[in-house]
mmCIF file of C-alpha atoms in Angstrom:
data_model
loop_
_atom_site.group_PDB
_atom_site.id
_atom_site.type_symbol
_atom_site.label_atom_id
_atom_site.label_comp_id
_atom_site.label_asym_id
_atom_site.label_seq_id
_atom_site.Cartn_x
_atom_site.Cartn_y
_atom_site.Cartn_z
ATOM 1 C CA GLY A 28 -36.482 97.970 20.730
ATOM 2 C CA GLU A 29 -36.493 98.595 24.502
ATOM 3 C CA ASP A 30 -36.040 102.181 25.413
ATOM 4 C CA VAL A 31 -35.109 103.643 29.100
ATOM 5 C CA GLU A 32 -35.345 107.406 29.685
ATOM 6 C CA GLN A 33 -34.596 109.415 32.616
ATOM 7 C CA SER A 34 -34.158 113.289 33.176
ATOM 8 C CA LEU A 35 -31.126 114.763 32.396
ATOM 9 C CA PHE A 36 -30.143 116.885 35.340
ATOM 10 C CA LEU A 37 -31.169 117.194 39.087
ATOM 11 C CA SER A 38 -29.784 119.301 41.358
ATOM 12 C CA VAL A 39 -30.307 119.181 45.382
ATOM 13 C CA ARG A 40 -29.185 120.621 48.454
ATOM 14 C CA GLU A 41 -26.843 118.574 51.007
ATOM 15 C CA GLY A 42 -28.595 117.000 53.217
ATOM 16 C CA ASP A 43 -31.700 116.814 51.191
ATOM 17 C CA SER A 44 -33.284 113.769 49.585
ATOM 18 C CA SER A 45 -32.510 113.098 46.123
ATOM 19 C CA VAL A 46 -35.212 111.679 43.816
ATOM 20 C CA ILE A 47 -34.170 110.308 40.594
ATOM 21 C CA ASN A 48 -36.846 108.772 38.038
ATOM 22 C CA CYS A 49 -36.598 106.299 34.856
ATOM 23 C CA THR A 50 -39.106 104.986 32.964
ATOM 24 C CA TYR A 51 -39.130 101.928 30.641
ATOM 25 C CA THR A 52 -40.578 100.395 28.054
ATOM 26 C CA ASP A 53 -39.837 96.687 28.127
ATOM 27 C CA SER A 54 -42.683 94.968 29.922
ATOM 28 C CA SER A 55 -40.286 91.792 30.403
ATOM 29 C CA SER A 56 -37.695 93.671 32.289
ATOM 30 C CA THR A 57 -36.646 90.865 34.901
ATOM 31 C CA TYR A 58 -33.998 92.789 36.987
ATOM 32 C CA LEU A 59 -33.614 96.687 36.900
ATOM 33 C CA TYR A 60 -30.682 98.412 38.169
ATOM 34 C CA TRP A 61 -29.020 101.623 39.407
ATOM 35 C CA TYR A 62 -25.284 102.451 38.424
ATOM 36 C CA LYS A 63 -23.468 105.627 39.653
ATOM 37 C CA GLN A 64 -20.414 106.961 37.259
ATOM 38 C CA GLU A 65 -18.238 109.329 38.303
ATOM 39 C CA PRO A 66 -16.325 111.844 36.187
ATOM 40 C CA GLY A 67 -13.803 109.804 33.988
ATOM 41 C CA ALA A 68 -14.712 106.532 35.644
ATOM 42 C CA GLY A 69 -16.422 103.194 34.767
ATOM 43 C CA LEU A 70 -20.046 102.206 36.161
ATOM 44 C CA GLN A 71 -20.568 100.949 39.849
ATOM 45 C CA LEU A 72 -23.917 99.101 40.683
ATOM 46 C CA LEU A 73 -25.562 101.055 43.373
ATOM 47 C CA THR A 74 -28.478 98.488 44.091
ATOM 48 C CA TYR A 75 -30.724 96.404 41.745
ATOM 49 C CA ILE A 76 -34.370 95.213 42.234
ATOM 50 C CA PHE A 77 -36.338 92.299 40.864
ATOM 51 C CA SER A 78 -39.422 93.014 38.749
ATOM 52 C CA ASN A 79 -41.547 90.942 41.198
ATOM 53 C CA MET A 80 -40.642 93.672 44.224
ATOM 54 C CA ASP A 81 -42.059 96.896 44.378
ATOM 55 C CA MET A 82 -39.341 98.023 47.171
ATOM 56 C CA LYS A 83 -36.130 97.864 47.962
ATOM 57 C CA GLN A 84 -33.947 99.650 50.816
ATOM 58 C CA ASP A 85 -30.420 99.648 51.117
ATOM 59 C CA GLN A 86 -29.317 102.377 53.779
ATOM 60 C CA ARG A 87 -29.541 105.407 52.365
ATOM 61 C CA LEU A 88 -31.024 104.122 49.216
ATOM 62 C CA THR A 89 -34.335 103.516 48.284
ATOM 63 C CA VAL A 90 -35.850 101.781 45.204
ATOM 64 C CA LEU A 91 -39.524 101.853 43.980
ATOM 65 C CA LEU A 92 -40.948 100.238 41.163
ATOM 66 C CA ASN A 93 -43.959 100.570 39.784
ATOM 67 C CA LYS A 94 -44.202 97.565 37.073
ATOM 68 C CA LYS A 95 -47.803 98.547 35.942
ATOM 69 C CA ASP A 96 -46.654 102.073 35.028
ATOM 70 C CA LYS A 97 -42.644 100.879 33.978
ATOM 71 C CA HIS A 98 -41.415 103.515 36.429
ATOM 72 C CA LEU A 99 -38.597 103.097 38.575
ATOM 73 C CA SER A 100 -37.141 105.431 41.209
ATOM 74 C CA LEU A 101 -34.135 106.307 43.191
ATOM 75 C CA ARG A 102 -34.283 108.094 46.328
ATOM 76 C CA ILE A 103 -30.965 109.322 48.195
ATOM 77 C CA ALA A 104 -31.544 110.275 51.850
ATOM 78 C CA ASP A 105 -29.489 112.839 52.933
ATOM 79 C CA THR A 106 -27.589 113.646 50.192
ATOM 80 C CA GLN A 107 -23.833 114.210 50.399
ATOM 81 C CA THR A 108 -21.594 116.220 47.980
ATOM 82 C CA GLY A 109 -19.701 112.836 47.307
ATOM 83 C CA ASP A 110 -22.997 111.662 45.904
ATOM 84 C CA SER A 111 -22.594 113.972 43.059
ATOM 85 C CA ALA A 112 -22.340 111.921 39.795
ATOM 86 C CA ILE A 113 -24.163 110.702 36.706
ATOM 87 C CA TYR A 114 -26.692 107.883 37.699
ATOM 88 C CA PHE A 115 -27.878 105.126 35.085
ATOM 89 C CA CYS A 116 -30.926 103.173 35.373
ATOM 90 C CA ALA A 117 -30.677 99.756 33.458
ATOM 91 C CA GLU A 118 -33.033 97.159 32.382
ATOM 92 C CA ARG A 119 -32.615 93.777 31.993
ATOM 93 C CA GLY A 120 -34.818 91.949 29.443
ATOM 94 C CA ASN A 121 -35.960 88.227 29.596
ATOM 95 C CA THR A 122 -34.043 86.348 27.414
ATOM 96 C CA GLY A 123 -31.561 84.163 29.264
ATOM 97 C CA THR A 124 -28.247 85.035 30.851
ATOM 98 C CA ALA A 125 -26.927 86.517 27.788
ATOM 99 C CA SER A 126 -29.391 89.222 28.078
ATOM 100 C CA LYS A 127 -27.929 92.497 27.619
ATOM 101 C CA LEU A 128 -28.594 95.472 29.643
ATOM 102 C CA THR A 129 -30.488 98.293 28.380
ATOM 103 C CA PHE A 130 -29.217 101.509 29.890
ATOM 104 C CA GLY A 131 -30.828 105.096 30.056
ATOM 105 C CA THR A 132 -29.597 108.508 29.168
ATOM 106 C CA GLY A 133 -28.031 109.367 32.640
ATOM 107 C CA THR A 134 -28.953 111.813 35.477
ATOM 108 C CA ARG A 135 -26.408 113.903 36.748
ATOM 109 C CA LEU A 136 -26.927 114.852 40.091
ATOM 110 C CA GLN A 137 -25.411 117.924 41.509
ATOM 111 C CA VAL A 138 -25.343 118.462 45.154
ATOM 112 C CA THR A 139 -25.043 122.187 46.555
ATOM 113 C CA LEU A 140 -23.926 123.247 49.962
ATOM 114 C CA GLY B 4 -16.644 91.797 45.204
ATOM 115 C CA ALA B 5 -16.501 91.057 41.321
ATOM 116 C CA VAL B 6 -13.285 93.080 39.921
ATOM 117 C CA VAL B 7 -12.973 94.199 36.406
ATOM 118 C CA SER B 8 -10.049 96.161 35.193
ATOM 119 C CA GLN B 9 -9.532 97.538 31.931
ATOM 120 C CA HIS B 10 -5.977 98.818 30.584
ATOM 121 C CA PRO B 11 -4.959 101.045 29.235
ATOM 122 C CA SER B 12 -6.927 103.841 31.318
ATOM 123 C CA TRP B 13 -5.752 106.743 28.466
ATOM 124 C CA VAL B 14 -4.177 106.254 24.972
ATOM 125 C CA ILE B 15 -3.209 108.420 22.440
ATOM 126 C CA CYS B 16 -2.512 107.197 18.990
ATOM 127 C CA LYS B 17 -1.843 108.800 15.412
ATOM 128 C CA SER B 18 -4.564 108.204 12.905
ATOM 129 C CA GLY B 19 -4.419 104.850 10.982
ATOM 130 C CA THR B 20 -2.712 103.105 13.717
ATOM 131 C CA SER B 21 -4.633 100.177 15.691
ATOM 132 C CA VAL B 22 -5.185 100.265 19.648
ATOM 133 C CA LYS B 23 -5.858 97.445 21.864
ATOM 134 C CA ILE B 24 -7.772 97.642 24.949
ATOM 135 C CA GLU B 25 -7.633 94.668 27.284
ATOM 136 C CA CYS B 26 -10.428 93.670 29.890
ATOM 137 C CA ARG B 27 -9.910 91.483 32.720
ATOM 138 C CA SER B 28 -12.146 89.720 35.249
ATOM 139 C CA LEU B 29 -9.572 89.525 37.916
ATOM 140 C CA ASP B 30 -11.300 87.470 40.656
ATOM 141 C CA PHE B 31 -14.009 85.692 38.823
ATOM 142 C CA GLN B 32 -14.856 83.889 35.579
ATOM 143 C CA ALA B 33 -16.510 85.877 32.977
ATOM 144 C CA THR B 34 -18.865 83.953 30.868
ATOM 145 C CA THR B 35 -19.875 86.941 28.843
ATOM 146 C CA MET B 36 -18.516 90.118 28.459
ATOM 147 C CA PHE B 37 -19.994 93.638 27.208
ATOM 148 C CA TRP B 38 -18.100 96.321 25.468
ATOM 149 C CA TYR B 39 -19.486 99.889 25.433
ATOM 150 C CA ARG B 40 -18.972 103.000 23.856
ATOM 151 C CA GLN B 41 -19.577 106.349 26.124
ATOM 152 C CA PHE B 42 -19.848 109.931 24.213
ATOM 153 C CA PRO B 43 -19.127 112.739 26.527
ATOM 154 C CA LYS B 44 -22.479 113.700 28.433
ATOM 155 C CA GLN B 45 -24.388 110.710 26.963
ATOM 156 C CA SER B 46 -25.068 107.108 27.750
ATOM 157 C CA LEU B 47 -23.682 103.899 26.991
ATOM 158 C CA MET B 48 -23.924 102.357 23.717
ATOM 159 C CA LEU B 49 -23.270 98.970 23.124
ATOM 160 C CA MET B 50 -21.117 97.668 20.884
ATOM 161 C CA ALA B 51 -20.919 93.935 21.042
ATOM 162 C CA THR B 52 -21.407 90.614 23.091
ATOM 163 C CA SER B 53 -18.720 88.336 23.210
ATOM 164 C CA ASN B 54 -18.898 84.884 24.795
ATOM 165 C CA GLU B 55 -15.714 82.958 25.814
ATOM 166 C CA GLY B 56 -14.381 80.625 22.956
ATOM 167 C CA SER B 57 -17.085 82.337 20.340
ATOM 168 C CA LYS B 58 -17.603 85.433 17.684
ATOM 169 C CA ALA B 59 -18.865 88.468 19.232
ATOM 170 C CA THR B 60 -22.155 89.402 18.391
ATOM 171 C CA TYR B 61 -22.111 92.959 16.907
ATOM 172 C CA GLU B 62 -24.852 95.621 17.718
ATOM 173 C CA GLN B 63 -26.424 97.224 14.399
ATOM 174 C CA GLY B 64 -24.559 99.770 12.988
ATOM 175 C CA VAL B 65 -21.256 98.750 14.646
ATOM 176 C CA GLU B 66 -18.340 97.553 12.116
ATOM 177 C CA LYS B 67 -16.896 94.273 13.028
ATOM 178 C CA ASP B 68 -14.154 94.903 11.018
ATOM 179 C CA LYS B 69 -13.023 98.155 12.353
ATOM 180 C CA PHE B 70 -13.754 96.931 16.207
ATOM 181 C CA LEU B 71 -12.348 93.374 16.706
ATOM 182 C CA ILE B 72 -13.122 91.785 19.623
ATOM 183 C CA ASN B 73 -11.275 88.374 20.994
ATOM 184 C CA HIS B 74 -12.736 86.687 24.121
ATOM 185 C CA ALA B 75 -10.168 84.110 24.243
ATOM 186 C CA SER B 76 -10.384 83.066 27.815
ATOM 187 C CA LEU B 77 -12.991 83.425 30.948
ATOM 188 C CA THR B 78 -10.879 85.755 32.238
ATOM 189 C CA LEU B 79 -9.864 88.419 29.387
ATOM 190 C CA SER B 80 -11.556 90.308 26.263
ATOM 191 C CA THR B 81 -9.574 92.616 24.172
ATOM 192 C CA LEU B 82 -11.143 95.145 21.986
ATOM 193 C CA THR B 83 -9.003 96.442 18.892
ATOM 194 C CA VAL B 84 -9.806 99.723 17.165
ATOM 195 C CA THR B 85 -8.148 99.212 13.891
ATOM 196 C CA SER B 86 -6.936 102.241 11.576
ATOM 197 C CA ALA B 87 -8.223 104.404 14.154
ATOM 198 C CA HIS B 88 -9.594 107.928 12.916
ATOM 199 C CA PRO B 89 -10.309 110.862 15.267
ATOM 200 C CA GLU B 90 -14.022 110.009 15.170
ATOM 201 C CA ASP B 91 -13.325 106.948 16.846
ATOM 202 C CA SER B 92 -12.005 108.815 20.021
ATOM 203 C CA SER B 93 -14.305 108.099 22.687
ATOM 204 C CA PHE B 94 -14.688 106.699 26.448
ATOM 205 C CA TYR B 95 -14.629 102.657 26.052
ATOM 206 C CA ILE B 96 -15.673 100.591 28.585
ATOM 207 C CA CYS B 97 -16.197 97.136 29.182
ATOM 208 C CA SER B 98 -18.506 94.980 31.545
ATOM 209 C CA ALA B 99 -18.493 91.198 32.455
ATOM 210 C CA ARG B 100 -20.862 88.953 33.601
ATOM 211 C CA GLY B 101 -20.505 85.925 35.659
ATOM 212 C CA GLY B 102 -19.678 84.589 39.110
ATOM 213 C CA ALA B 103 -22.429 86.071 41.766
ATOM 214 C CA GLY B 104 -23.980 88.170 38.987
ATOM 215 C CA GLN B 105 -24.650 85.455 36.760
ATOM 216 C CA ASN B 106 -28.305 84.837 38.002
ATOM 217 C CA THR B 107 -29.079 88.531 38.940
ATOM 218 C CA GLY B 108 -27.787 89.438 35.510
ATOM 219 C CA GLU B 109 -25.648 92.249 37.558
ATOM 220 C CA LEU B 110 -22.647 93.895 35.137
ATOM 221 C CA PHE B 111 -19.289 94.591 36.630
ATOM 222 C CA PHE B 112 -17.681 97.310 35.007
ATOM 223 C CA GLY B 113 -14.033 98.242 33.971
ATOM 224 C CA GLU B 114 -12.896 101.824 34.605
ATOM 225 C CA GLY B 115 -12.971 102.492 31.163
ATOM 226 C CA SER B 116 -10.651 103.376 28.603
ATOM 227 C CA ARG B 117 -10.094 107.015 27.072
ATOM 228 C CA LEU B 118 -8.901 106.877 23.247
ATOM 229 C CA THR B 119 -7.922 110.086 21.467
ATOM 230 C CA VAL B 120 -7.187 109.859 17.876
ATOM 231 C CA LEU B 121 -5.055 112.701 16.516
#
């Protein structure tokens, strides 16, 4: 089946940029997503990218997609303490509107002062 | 934006009892809802996919008789954990697809429900 992998932990200083990486195996992925989960809460969609794009920017967030290498990254500029959370990447295969998302293992981002 | 609400947020129950968790899409019609289970410091594990008016599709290894899912309307899906045991203690999260997210496939998540079985 599909597999999505992420590094487990990232620590950055406030004001620096954070880069969270994700690799996936499904070559038929249509959309790829980044979700944020704060402690004890559900998931909040941050951004998504269609598979025929290689970059998407939304304010402090930049998503880069290397479809050939099946590598997705999320860059957070000027990281703030409020960005501390778990970040999940997810991919959606090409099996119609009922297709499910496969989530990565999550990367815990810790922002230090 | 699309809002999904879960209830209850926290539930503590005795072993052997059944617990029902509700998932509602508040401002859109959810044609498909998903139920996930999340263990501490782990990713989301998809339990089942439910489509309004039809039986849920369970993932491999998920007991359909233990985790009953009902999606009777386009705005409500319920997960009932029957005869709960301590190993069922977990964080259960629902998500819904529909409305503006129908084409892009994005899911809107509920706040999650933490179940503790004593």
